[in-house]
Amino acid sequence: MRGIKPPVRVIRSGCSSRYGGTSHIISQSSHEDPGPPPPFWEALGEARLEPQPPAPPGAALCLLVSEIIVRAGLPVTSMCGRHIRYTDRRTTSGCFCAAPVINRFTRRASVCAEAYNPDEEDDDTETRVIHPKTDDQRNRLQEACKDILLFKSLDQEQMSQVLDAMFEKLVKCGEHIIDQGDDGDNFYVIDRGTYDIYVKIDGVGRCVGTYDNHGSFGELALMYNTPRAATIVATSVGAIWCLDRATFRRIIVKNNARKRRMYENFIESLPFLKSLELSERLKVVDVIGTKMYRDGEQIIAQGDGAESFFIVETGEVRIAMKSKSKQDAEVNEAVEIARCSRGQYFGELALVTNKPRAASAYAVGNVKCLVMDVQAFERLLGPCMEIMKRNIANYEEQLVALFGTNMDITDSNA
């Protein structure tokens, strides 16, 4: 009669591999030697598994196989990559059998202590964090933060709160800023210095990249409540700016969630985007940005190259054009041809025709626009292109009524 099987301890690490998915390590501990493993088919027979439905793909199948092995009493020491390794404690050799391929798009598990729901958390009771800074420090911080994508959607007040809450940390050569597997405490922006990025691959830390005097890191652990996915080590003396987890979540995460819901509803209400599928509209929400304009400020200039497409969220925009005809050459005053209000768009003409801007746009009062760059416009708004092209005929009719010609649109030099 065989002895009692030792207790099995299942450890699941939440760090995903560089190829996606989650690696799971299953270990077995015992104070007694269980002896040599039984034949594989006999062990499976002892498990008395009921007939199972078709196996799920990817990581779920890998976990199912591991459960069978554990229940069968096989001494499993590791499971990773594309193989499961069975080893005998009395030998130094092991045999390998092919395992199902882990789904590279499996969502990685979270092992952090607390969960965060930006829809439920109330930030009104949290104290605003302020770390005093000199003028030089604030200027350096603003310069370091100006190209960070996470901050692009923040308004001026929110950005000011972020800058107030960040604090400077001087680092030494060889200092570990974060370590893979640790819980996230801060978001980091590099002020100066060089930093290597290490990721454990098959248990060995390997350098996979370098930050050179600019960049940011540490946001994923805070946004998705997962352990650090890499180790960052300073390779020179330097300085970094740190934003604590509570402020990051209160401002960045909550703001992004709120704006996403708002933009989803706004985008769905736009008639010219009705031809897009739901998934396509959600992609528009992901790539769209916002920009504020003061009264009278020029948004686009006639004759400039086309870089962006605009949708008016709040306020009103005046569209004006200067005629290129000879009789108006001396006057050369811009004539108002249209106004755009909430939900209407402008700036698409140059993108559709691949020509310079045919008109200028000015803010009437304070204006807030949703902005999409030309690459995203061409990639996502293809189904809407016919609607926009039909509007060219309306523009030409307006130009004929105002100037007696439509040459400002058809002329590539306009």
GROMACS .gro file of C-alpha atoms in nm:
model
  414
    1MET     CA    1   0.000   0.000   0.000
    2ARG     CA    2   0.141   0.333  -0.104
    3GLY     CA    3   0.194   0.608   0.151
    4ILE     CA    4   0.003   0.932   0.174
    5LYS     CA    5   0.095   1.172  -0.102
    6PRO     CA    6   0.280   1.483   0.019
    7PRO     CA    7   0.096   1.814   0.022
    8VAL     CA    8   0.113   2.006  -0.301
    9ARG     CA    9   0.177   2.380  -0.305
   10VAL     CA   10   0.079   2.568  -0.622
   11ILE     CA   11   0.255   2.900  -0.679
   12ARG     CA   12   0.137   3.124  -0.959
   13SER     CA   13   0.353   3.418  -1.049
   14GLY     CA   14   0.182   3.720  -1.197
   15CYS     CA   15   0.468   3.838  -1.420
   16SER     CA   16   0.409   3.772  -1.786
   17SER     CA   17   0.685   3.665  -2.018
   18ARG     CA   18   0.808   3.891  -2.295
   19TYR     CA   19   0.601   3.678  -2.533
   20GLY     CA   20   0.277   3.725  -2.338
   21GLY     CA   21   0.085   3.488  -2.114
   22THR     CA   22   0.169   3.402  -1.756
   23SER     CA   23   0.426   3.154  -1.633
   24HIS     CA   24   0.305   2.922  -1.357
   25ILE     CA   25   0.543   2.725  -1.135
   26ILE     CA   26   0.416   2.417  -0.955
   27SER     CA   27   0.628   2.276  -0.674
   28GLN     CA   28   0.589   1.983  -0.439
   29SER     CA   29   0.728   1.968  -0.087
   30SER     CA   30   0.756   1.675   0.150
   31HIS     CA   31   0.967   1.550   0.439
   32GLU     CA   32   0.942   1.194   0.304
   33ASP     CA   33   1.080   1.048  -0.016
   34PRO     CA   34   0.777   0.939  -0.221
   35GLY     CA   35   0.989   0.685  -0.409
   36PRO     CA   36   1.010   0.643  -0.782
   37PRO     CA   37   0.712   0.765  -0.979
   38PRO     CA   38   0.469   0.506  -1.117
   39PRO     CA   39   0.434   0.463  -1.491
   40PHE     CA   40   0.258   0.757  -1.645
   41TRP     CA   41  -0.044   0.556  -1.763
   42GLU     CA   42  -0.082   0.393  -1.420
   43ALA     CA   43  -0.063   0.727  -1.245
   44LEU     CA   44  -0.331   0.869  -1.466
   45GLY     CA   45  -0.548   0.566  -1.391
   46GLU     CA   46  -0.513   0.627  -1.015
   47ALA     CA   47  -0.632   0.983  -1.060
   48ARG     CA   48  -0.973   0.851  -1.173
   49LEU     CA   49  -1.049   1.160  -1.375
   50GLU     CA   50  -1.397   1.194  -1.514
   51PRO     CA   51  -1.436   1.242  -1.891
   52GLN     CA   52  -1.360   1.606  -1.968
   53PRO     CA   53  -1.509   1.836  -2.232
   54PRO     CA   54  -1.281   1.952  -2.516
   55ALA     CA   55  -0.976   2.117  -2.367
   56PRO     CA   56  -0.963   2.495  -2.367
   57PRO     CA   57  -0.685   2.658  -2.566
   58GLY     CA   58  -0.370   2.821  -2.440
   59ALA     CA   59  -0.284   2.876  -2.076
   60ALA     CA   60  -0.608   2.717  -1.950
   61LEU     CA   61  -0.510   2.388  -2.117
   62CYS     CA   62  -0.162   2.411  -1.967
   63LEU     CA   63  -0.314   2.447  -1.620
   64LEU     CA   64  -0.544   2.150  -1.684
   65VAL     CA   65  -0.247   1.930  -1.777
   66SER     CA   66  -0.060   2.042  -1.466
   67GLU     CA   67  -0.362   1.956  -1.250
   68ILE     CA   68  -0.371   1.604  -1.395
   69ILE     CA   69   0.001   1.559  -1.325
   70VAL     CA   70  -0.031   1.680  -0.966
   71ARG     CA   71  -0.335   1.464  -0.895
   72ALA     CA   72  -0.151   1.167  -1.043
   73GLY     CA   73   0.130   1.212  -0.791
   74LEU     CA   74   0.411   1.278  -1.036
   75PRO     CA   75   0.704   1.478  -0.890
   76VAL     CA   76   0.684   1.785  -1.109
   77THR     CA   77   0.957   2.045  -1.056
   78SER     CA   78   0.890   2.301  -1.323
   79MET     CA   79   0.664   2.392  -1.607
   80CYS     CA   80   0.756   2.673  -1.840
   81GLY     CA   81   0.779   2.766  -2.205
   82ARG     CA   82   0.665   2.496  -2.446
   83HIS     CA   83   0.765   2.193  -2.235
   84ILE     CA   84   0.680   2.032  -1.904
   85ARG     CA   85   0.974   1.865  -1.732
   86TYR     CA   86   0.933   1.552  -1.520
   87THR     CA   87   1.229   1.474  -1.294
   88ASP     CA   88   1.317   1.199  -1.050
   89ARG     CA   89   1.475   1.322  -0.726
   90ARG     CA   90   1.716   1.027  -0.732
   91THR     CA   91   1.857   1.115  -1.073
   92THR     CA   92   1.999   1.419  -1.239
   93SER     CA   93   1.837   1.357  -1.574
   94GLY     CA   94   1.488   1.439  -1.682
   95CYS     CA   95   1.261   1.359  -1.972
   96PHE     CA   96   1.068   1.615  -2.172
   97CYS     CA   97   0.734   1.585  -2.341
   98ALA     CA   98   0.568   1.848  -2.553
   99ALA     CA   99   0.305   2.058  -2.377
  100PRO     CA  100   0.032   2.273  -2.530
  101VAL     CA  101   0.141   2.615  -2.646
  102ILE     CA  102   0.053   2.881  -2.390
  103ASN     CA  103  -0.180   3.147  -2.524
  104ARG     CA  104   0.046   3.449  -2.568
  105PHE     CA  105  -0.248   3.686  -2.520
  106THR     CA  106  -0.363   3.549  -2.185
  107ARG     CA  107  -0.422   3.828  -1.937
  108ARG     CA  108  -0.159   3.815  -1.667
  109ALA     CA  109  -0.271   3.749  -1.313
  110SER     CA  110  -0.269   4.006  -1.037
  111VAL     CA  111  -0.115   3.929  -0.701
  112CYS     CA  112  -0.115   4.277  -0.547
  113ALA     CA  113  -0.289   4.319  -0.216
  114GLU     CA  114  -0.567   4.560  -0.303
  115ALA     CA  115  -0.787   4.610  -0.607
  116TYR     CA  116  -0.864   4.948  -0.756
  117ASN     CA  117  -1.181   5.042  -0.938
  118PRO     CA  118  -1.168   5.397  -1.078
  119ASP     CA  119  -1.547   5.397  -1.110
  120GLU     CA  120  -1.601   5.337  -0.738
  121GLU     CA  121  -1.315   5.514  -0.562
  122ASP     CA  122  -1.403   5.854  -0.417
  123ASP     CA  123  -1.113   6.098  -0.447
  124ASP     CA  124  -1.285   6.386  -0.268
  125THR     CA  125  -1.167   6.267   0.073
  126GLU     CA  126  -0.801   6.220  -0.026
  127THR     CA  127  -0.553   6.487   0.073
  128ARG     CA  128  -0.373   6.658  -0.212
  129VAL     CA  129   0.002   6.591  -0.201
  130ILE     CA  130   0.236   6.887  -0.254
  131HIS     CA  131   0.615   6.869  -0.257
  132PRO     CA  132   0.767   7.221  -0.273
  133LYS     CA  133   1.005   7.286  -0.562
  134THR     CA  134   1.236   7.562  -0.674
  135ASP     CA  135   1.173   7.733  -1.007
  136ASP     CA  136   1.464   7.538  -1.156
  137GLN     CA  137   1.323   7.206  -1.035
  138ARG     CA  138   0.976   7.278  -1.169
  139ASN     CA  139   1.115   7.384  -1.507
  140ARG     CA  140   1.320   7.063  -1.529
  141LEU     CA  141   1.018   6.857  -1.428
  142GLN     CA  142   0.794   7.021  -1.689
  143GLU     CA  143   1.057   6.956  -1.955
  144ALA     CA  144   1.085   6.590  -1.853
  145CYS     CA  145   0.705   6.542  -1.858
  146LYS     CA  146   0.614   6.725  -2.178
  147ASP     CA  147   0.630   6.417  -2.406
  148ILE     CA  148   0.480   6.159  -2.169
  149LEU     CA  149   0.174   6.006  -2.333
  150LEU     CA  150  -0.006   5.941  -2.002
  151PHE     CA  151  -0.015   6.314  -1.933
  152LYS     CA  152  -0.144   6.421  -2.275
  153SER     CA  153  -0.512   6.396  -2.179
  154LEU     CA  154  -0.479   6.592  -1.852
  155ASP     CA  155  -0.613   6.944  -1.833
  156GLN     CA  156  -0.406   7.226  -1.686
  157GLU     CA  157  -0.539   7.186  -1.331
  158GLN     CA  158  -0.477   6.811  -1.327
  159MET     CA  159  -0.129   6.854  -1.472
  160SER     CA  160  -0.052   7.112  -1.206
  161GLN     CA  161  -0.158   6.864  -0.935
  162VAL     CA  162   0.068   6.597  -1.086
  163LEU     CA  163   0.367   6.832  -1.092
  164ASP     CA  164   0.297   6.940  -0.733
  165ALA     CA  165   0.285   6.579  -0.612
  166MET     CA  166   0.608   6.461  -0.777
  167PHE     CA  167   0.929   6.457  -0.576
  168GLU     CA  168   1.292   6.434  -0.684
  169LYS     CA  169   1.514   6.137  -0.599
  170LEU     CA  170   1.890   6.135  -0.659
  171VAL     CA  171   2.023   5.793  -0.760
  172LYS     CA  172   2.366   5.632  -0.746
  173CYS     CA  173   2.533   5.415  -1.004
  174GLY     CA  174   2.421   5.054  -0.954
  175GLU     CA  175   2.111   5.145  -0.753
  176HIS     CA  176   1.797   4.940  -0.819
  177ILE     CA  177   1.503   5.171  -0.885
  178ILE     CA  178   1.247   4.890  -0.909
  179ASP     CA  179   1.278   4.510  -0.895
  180GLN     CA  180   1.083   4.259  -1.097
  181GLY     CA  181   0.808   4.096  -0.893
  182ASP     CA  182   0.774   4.376  -0.637
  183ASP     CA  183   0.451   4.566  -0.580
  184GLY     CA  184   0.431   4.906  -0.747
  185ASP     CA  185   0.471   5.210  -0.523
  186ASN     CA  186   0.564   5.496  -0.759
  187PHE     CA  187   0.557   5.607  -1.121
  188TYR     CA  188   0.895   5.737  -1.238
  189VAL     CA  189   1.003   6.006  -1.484
  190ILE     CA  190   1.372   6.031  -1.574
  191ASP     CA  191   1.536   6.370  -1.528
  192ARG     CA  192   1.891   6.263  -1.607
  193GLY     CA  193   2.110   5.951  -1.606
  194THR     CA  194   2.117   5.615  -1.782
  195TYR     CA  195   1.924   5.308  -1.669
  196ASP     CA  196   1.926   4.945  -1.785
  197ILE     CA  197   1.610   4.734  -1.809
  198TYR     CA  198   1.644   4.373  -1.692
  199VAL     CA  199   1.385   4.098  -1.735
  200LYS     CA  200   1.417   3.746  -1.596
  201ILE     CA  201   1.407   3.493  -1.878
  202ASP     CA  202   1.426   3.129  -1.767
  203GLY     CA  203   1.534   3.253  -1.427
  204VAL     CA  204   1.822   3.460  -1.561
  205GLY     CA  205   1.811   3.839  -1.566
  206ARG     CA  206   1.885   3.976  -1.912
  207CYS     CA  207   1.923   4.336  -2.023
  208VAL     CA  208   1.652   4.412  -2.278
  209GLY     CA  209   1.683   4.788  -2.312
  210THR     CA  210   1.822   5.116  -2.182
  211TYR     CA  211   1.685   5.458  -2.089
  212ASP     CA  212   1.922   5.740  -2.183
  213ASN     CA  213   1.847   6.065  -1.996
  214HIS     CA  214   1.475   6.062  -2.075
  215GLY     CA  215   1.169   5.839  -2.051
  216SER     CA  216   0.929   5.706  -1.789
  217PHE     CA  217   0.848   5.368  -1.637
  218GLY     CA  218   0.651   5.195  -1.364
  219GLU     CA  219   0.299   5.279  -1.481
  220LEU     CA  220   0.182   4.926  -1.565
  221ALA     CA  221   0.200   4.796  -1.208
  222LEU     CA  222  -0.005   5.094  -1.088
  223MET     CA  223  -0.262   5.090  -1.368
  224TYR     CA  224  -0.327   4.714  -1.377
  225ASN     CA  225  -0.248   4.624  -1.015
  226THR     CA  226   0.024   4.376  -1.112
  227PRO     CA  227   0.381   4.319  -0.987
  228ARG     CA  228   0.672   4.495  -1.149
  229ALA     CA  229   0.742   4.336  -1.487
  230ALA     CA  230   1.111   4.433  -1.498
  231THR     CA  231   1.408   4.551  -1.294
  232ILE     CA  232   1.550   4.898  -1.357
  233VAL     CA  233   1.912   4.959  -1.254
  234ALA     CA  234   2.095   5.292  -1.272
  235THR     CA  235   2.419   5.270  -1.470
  236SER     CA  236   2.526   5.623  -1.380
  237VAL     CA  237   2.452   5.885  -1.120
  238GLY     CA  238   2.130   6.066  -1.202
  239ALA     CA  239   1.794   6.193  -1.085
  240ILE     CA  240   1.437   6.077  -1.128
  241TRP     CA  241   1.097   6.223  -1.044
  242CYS     CA  242   0.855   6.003  -0.848
  243LEU     CA  243   0.475   6.014  -0.833
  244ASP     CA  244   0.315   5.814  -0.552
  245ARG     CA  245   0.064   5.541  -0.628
  246ALA     CA  246  -0.236   5.711  -0.463
  247THR     CA  247  -0.195   6.033  -0.662
  248PHE     CA  248  -0.124   5.843  -0.983
  249ARG     CA  249  -0.445   5.645  -0.948
  250ARG     CA  250  -0.655   5.938  -0.833
  251ILE     CA  251  -0.553   6.162  -1.121
  252ILE     CA  252  -0.418   5.950  -1.407
  253VAL     CA  253  -0.616   5.625  -1.385
  254LYS     CA  254  -0.942   5.781  -1.273
  255ASN     CA  255  -0.914   6.060  -1.529
  256ASN     CA  256  -0.847   5.815  -1.813
  257ALA     CA  257  -1.144   5.598  -1.712
  258ARG     CA  258  -1.375   5.899  -1.682
  259LYS     CA  259  -1.268   6.046  -2.014
  260ARG     CA  260  -1.297   5.714  -2.190
  261ARG     CA  261  -1.660   5.676  -2.081
  262MET     CA  262  -1.734   6.035  -2.180
  263TYR     CA  263  -1.570   6.005  -2.521
  264GLU     CA  264  -1.738   5.673  -2.591
  265ASN     CA  265  -2.077   5.838  -2.545
  266PHE     CA  266  -1.972   6.146  -2.742
  267ILE     CA  267  -1.827   5.950  -3.035
  268GLU     CA  268  -2.138   5.731  -3.053
  269SER     CA  269  -2.354   6.043  -3.086
  270LEU     CA  270  -2.171   6.176  -3.394
  271PRO     CA  271  -2.375   6.112  -3.711
  272PHE     CA  272  -2.077   6.093  -3.946
  273LEU     CA  273  -1.928   5.807  -3.739
  274LYS     CA  274  -2.243   5.595  -3.748
  275SER     CA  275  -2.094   5.385  -4.030
  276LEU     CA  276  -1.818   5.263  -3.797
  277GLU     CA  277  -1.852   4.936  -3.609
  278LEU     CA  278  -1.852   4.951  -3.229
  279SER     CA  279  -1.497   4.813  -3.214
  280GLU     CA  280  -1.383   5.081  -3.460
  281ARG     CA  281  -1.541   5.359  -3.254
  282LEU     CA  282  -1.364   5.229  -2.944
  283LYS     CA  283  -1.035   5.245  -3.133
  284VAL     CA  284  -1.112   5.608  -3.215
  285VAL     CA  285  -1.156   5.673  -2.842
  286ASP     CA  286  -0.818   5.513  -2.773
  287VAL     CA  287  -0.621   5.735  -3.012
  288ILE     CA  288  -0.804   6.065  -2.977
  289GLY     CA  289  -0.658   6.352  -2.776
  290THR     CA  290  -0.788   6.687  -2.652
  291LYS     CA  291  -0.669   7.043  -2.691
  292MET     CA  292  -0.791   7.372  -2.547
  293TYR     CA  293  -0.797   7.704  -2.737
  294ARG     CA  294  -0.856   8.056  -2.610
  295ASP     CA  295  -1.088   8.309  -2.770
  296GLY     CA  296  -0.950   8.424  -3.106
  297GLU     CA  297  -0.666   8.169  -3.108
  298GLN     CA  298  -0.585   8.022  -3.448
  299ILE     CA  299  -0.637   7.646  -3.463
  300ILE     CA  300  -0.527   7.583  -3.823
  301ALA     CA  301  -0.384   7.822  -4.083
  302GLN     CA  302  -0.469   7.837  -4.451
  303GLY     CA  303  -0.183   7.700  -4.662
  304ASP     CA  304  -0.026   7.493  -4.383
  305GLY     CA  305   0.029   7.120  -4.411
  306ALA     CA  306  -0.236   6.887  -4.272
  307GLU     CA  307  -0.140   6.702  -3.956
  308SER     CA  308  -0.465   6.663  -3.759
  309PHE     CA  309  -0.841   6.625  -3.777
  310PHE     CA  310  -1.063   6.811  -3.528
  311ILE     CA  311  -1.403   6.751  -3.365
  312VAL     CA  312  -1.556   7.031  -3.158
  313GLU     CA  313  -1.642   6.913  -2.807
  314THR     CA  314  -1.728   7.249  -2.650
  315GLY     CA  315  -1.744   7.602  -2.785
  316GLU     CA  316  -1.758   7.728  -3.142
  317VAL     CA  317  -1.503   7.748  -3.424
  318ARG     CA  318  -1.502   8.006  -3.704
  319ILE     CA  319  -1.381   7.891  -4.048
  320ALA     CA  320  -1.240   8.171  -4.265
  321MET     CA  321  -1.074   8.180  -4.606
  322LYS     CA  322  -0.867   8.424  -4.808
  323SER     CA  323  -0.940   8.432  -5.180
  324LYS     CA  324  -0.658   8.364  -5.426
  325SER     CA  325  -0.831   8.541  -5.714
  326LYS     CA  326  -0.658   8.841  -5.873
  327GLN     CA  327  -0.940   9.086  -5.801
  328ASP     CA  328  -0.914   9.013  -5.428
  329ALA     CA  329  -0.533   9.010  -5.415
  330GLU     CA  330  -0.512   9.366  -5.283
  331VAL     CA  331  -0.782   9.324  -5.019
  332ASN     CA  332  -0.667   8.977  -4.911
  333GLU     CA  333  -0.900   8.968  -4.611
  334ALA     CA  334  -1.026   8.639  -4.475
  335VAL     CA  335  -1.398   8.583  -4.525
  336GLU     CA  336  -1.595   8.371  -4.282
  337ILE     CA  337  -1.744   8.074  -4.465
  338ALA     CA  338  -1.877   7.854  -4.183
  339ARG     CA  339  -1.901   7.792  -3.809
  340CYS     CA  340  -1.864   7.460  -3.632
  341SER     CA  341  -2.028   7.384  -3.297
  342ARG     CA  342  -2.038   7.081  -3.065
  343GLY     CA  343  -2.025   6.752  -3.255
  344GLN     CA  344  -1.915   6.907  -3.585
  345TYR     CA  345  -1.574   6.852  -3.738
  346PHE     CA  346  -1.322   7.043  -3.948
  347GLY     CA  347  -0.974   6.996  -4.090
  348GLU     CA  348  -1.069   6.684  -4.282
  349LEU     CA  349  -1.056   6.845  -4.627
  350ALA     CA  350  -0.677   6.862  -4.646
  351LEU     CA  351  -0.651   6.503  -4.523
  352VAL     CA  352  -0.901   6.375  -4.780
  353THR     CA  353  -0.751   6.567  -5.074
  354ASN     CA  354  -0.385   6.544  -4.959
  355LYS     CA  355  -0.346   6.919  -5.011
  356PRO     CA  356  -0.253   7.210  -4.782
  357ARG     CA  357  -0.518   7.366  -4.561
  358ALA     CA  358  -0.779   7.543  -4.773
  359ALA     CA  359  -0.900   7.764  -4.488
  360SER     CA  360  -0.813   7.887  -4.141
  361ALA     CA  361  -0.997   7.806  -3.818
  362TYR     CA  362  -1.028   8.031  -3.512
  363ALA     CA  363  -1.172   7.974  -3.166
  364VAL     CA  364  -1.483   8.173  -3.077
  365GLY     CA  365  -1.467   8.194  -2.699
  366ASN     CA  366  -1.296   7.910  -2.516
  367VAL     CA  367  -1.296   7.597  -2.729
  368LYS     CA  368  -1.216   7.235  -2.657
  369CYS     CA  369  -1.148   7.004  -2.951
  370LEU     CA  370  -1.090   6.633  -2.988
  371VAL     CA  371  -0.780   6.589  -3.205
  372MET     CA  372  -0.676   6.291  -3.418
  373ASP     CA  373  -0.346   6.278  -3.604
  374VAL     CA  374  -0.328   6.202  -3.975
  375GLN     CA  375  -0.204   5.844  -3.930
  376ALA     CA  376  -0.495   5.749  -3.704
  377PHE     CA  377  -0.737   5.936  -3.933
  378GLU     CA  378  -0.631   5.734  -4.238
  379ARG     CA  379  -0.626   5.405  -4.045
  380LEU     CA  380  -0.956   5.432  -3.857
  381LEU     CA  381  -1.187   5.663  -4.051
  382GLY     CA  382  -1.173   5.489  -4.387
  383PRO     CA  383  -1.544   5.390  -4.371
  384CYS     CA  384  -1.635   5.758  -4.315
  385MET     CA  385  -1.431   5.885  -4.609
  386GLU     CA  386  -1.718   5.881  -4.858
  387ILE     CA  387  -1.928   6.102  -4.630
  388MET     CA  388  -1.642   6.349  -4.601
  389LYS     CA  389  -1.582   6.349  -4.977
  390ARG     CA  390  -1.949   6.429  -5.037
  391ASN     CA  391  -1.905   6.738  -4.820
  392ILE     CA  392  -1.647   6.873  -5.066
  393ALA     CA  393  -1.932   6.949  -5.308
  394ASN     CA  394  -2.100   7.157  -5.037
  395TYR     CA  395  -1.776   7.347  -4.975
  396GLU     CA  396  -1.740   7.420  -5.346
  397GLU     CA  397  -2.095   7.559  -5.363
  398GLN     CA  398  -2.017   7.790  -5.071
  399LEU     CA  399  -1.699   7.912  -5.240
  400VAL     CA  400  -1.878   7.984  -5.566
  401ALA     CA  401  -2.136   8.187  -5.375
  402LEU     CA  402  -1.867   8.382  -5.186
  403PHE     CA  403  -1.587   8.421  -5.439
  404GLY     CA  404  -1.739   8.322  -5.772
  405THR     CA  405  -1.498   8.029  -5.802
  406ASN     CA  406  -1.402   7.708  -5.622
  407MET     CA  407  -1.034   7.732  -5.713
  408ASP     CA  408  -0.930   7.755  -5.347
  409ILE     CA  409  -1.018   7.390  -5.297
  410THR     CA  410  -0.915   7.248  -5.632
  411ASP     CA  411  -0.587   7.439  -5.655
  412SER     CA  412  -0.310   7.240  -5.486
  413ASN     CA  413  -0.133   7.565  -5.397
  414ALA     CA  414  -0.428   7.692  -5.199
   0.00000   0.00000   0.00000
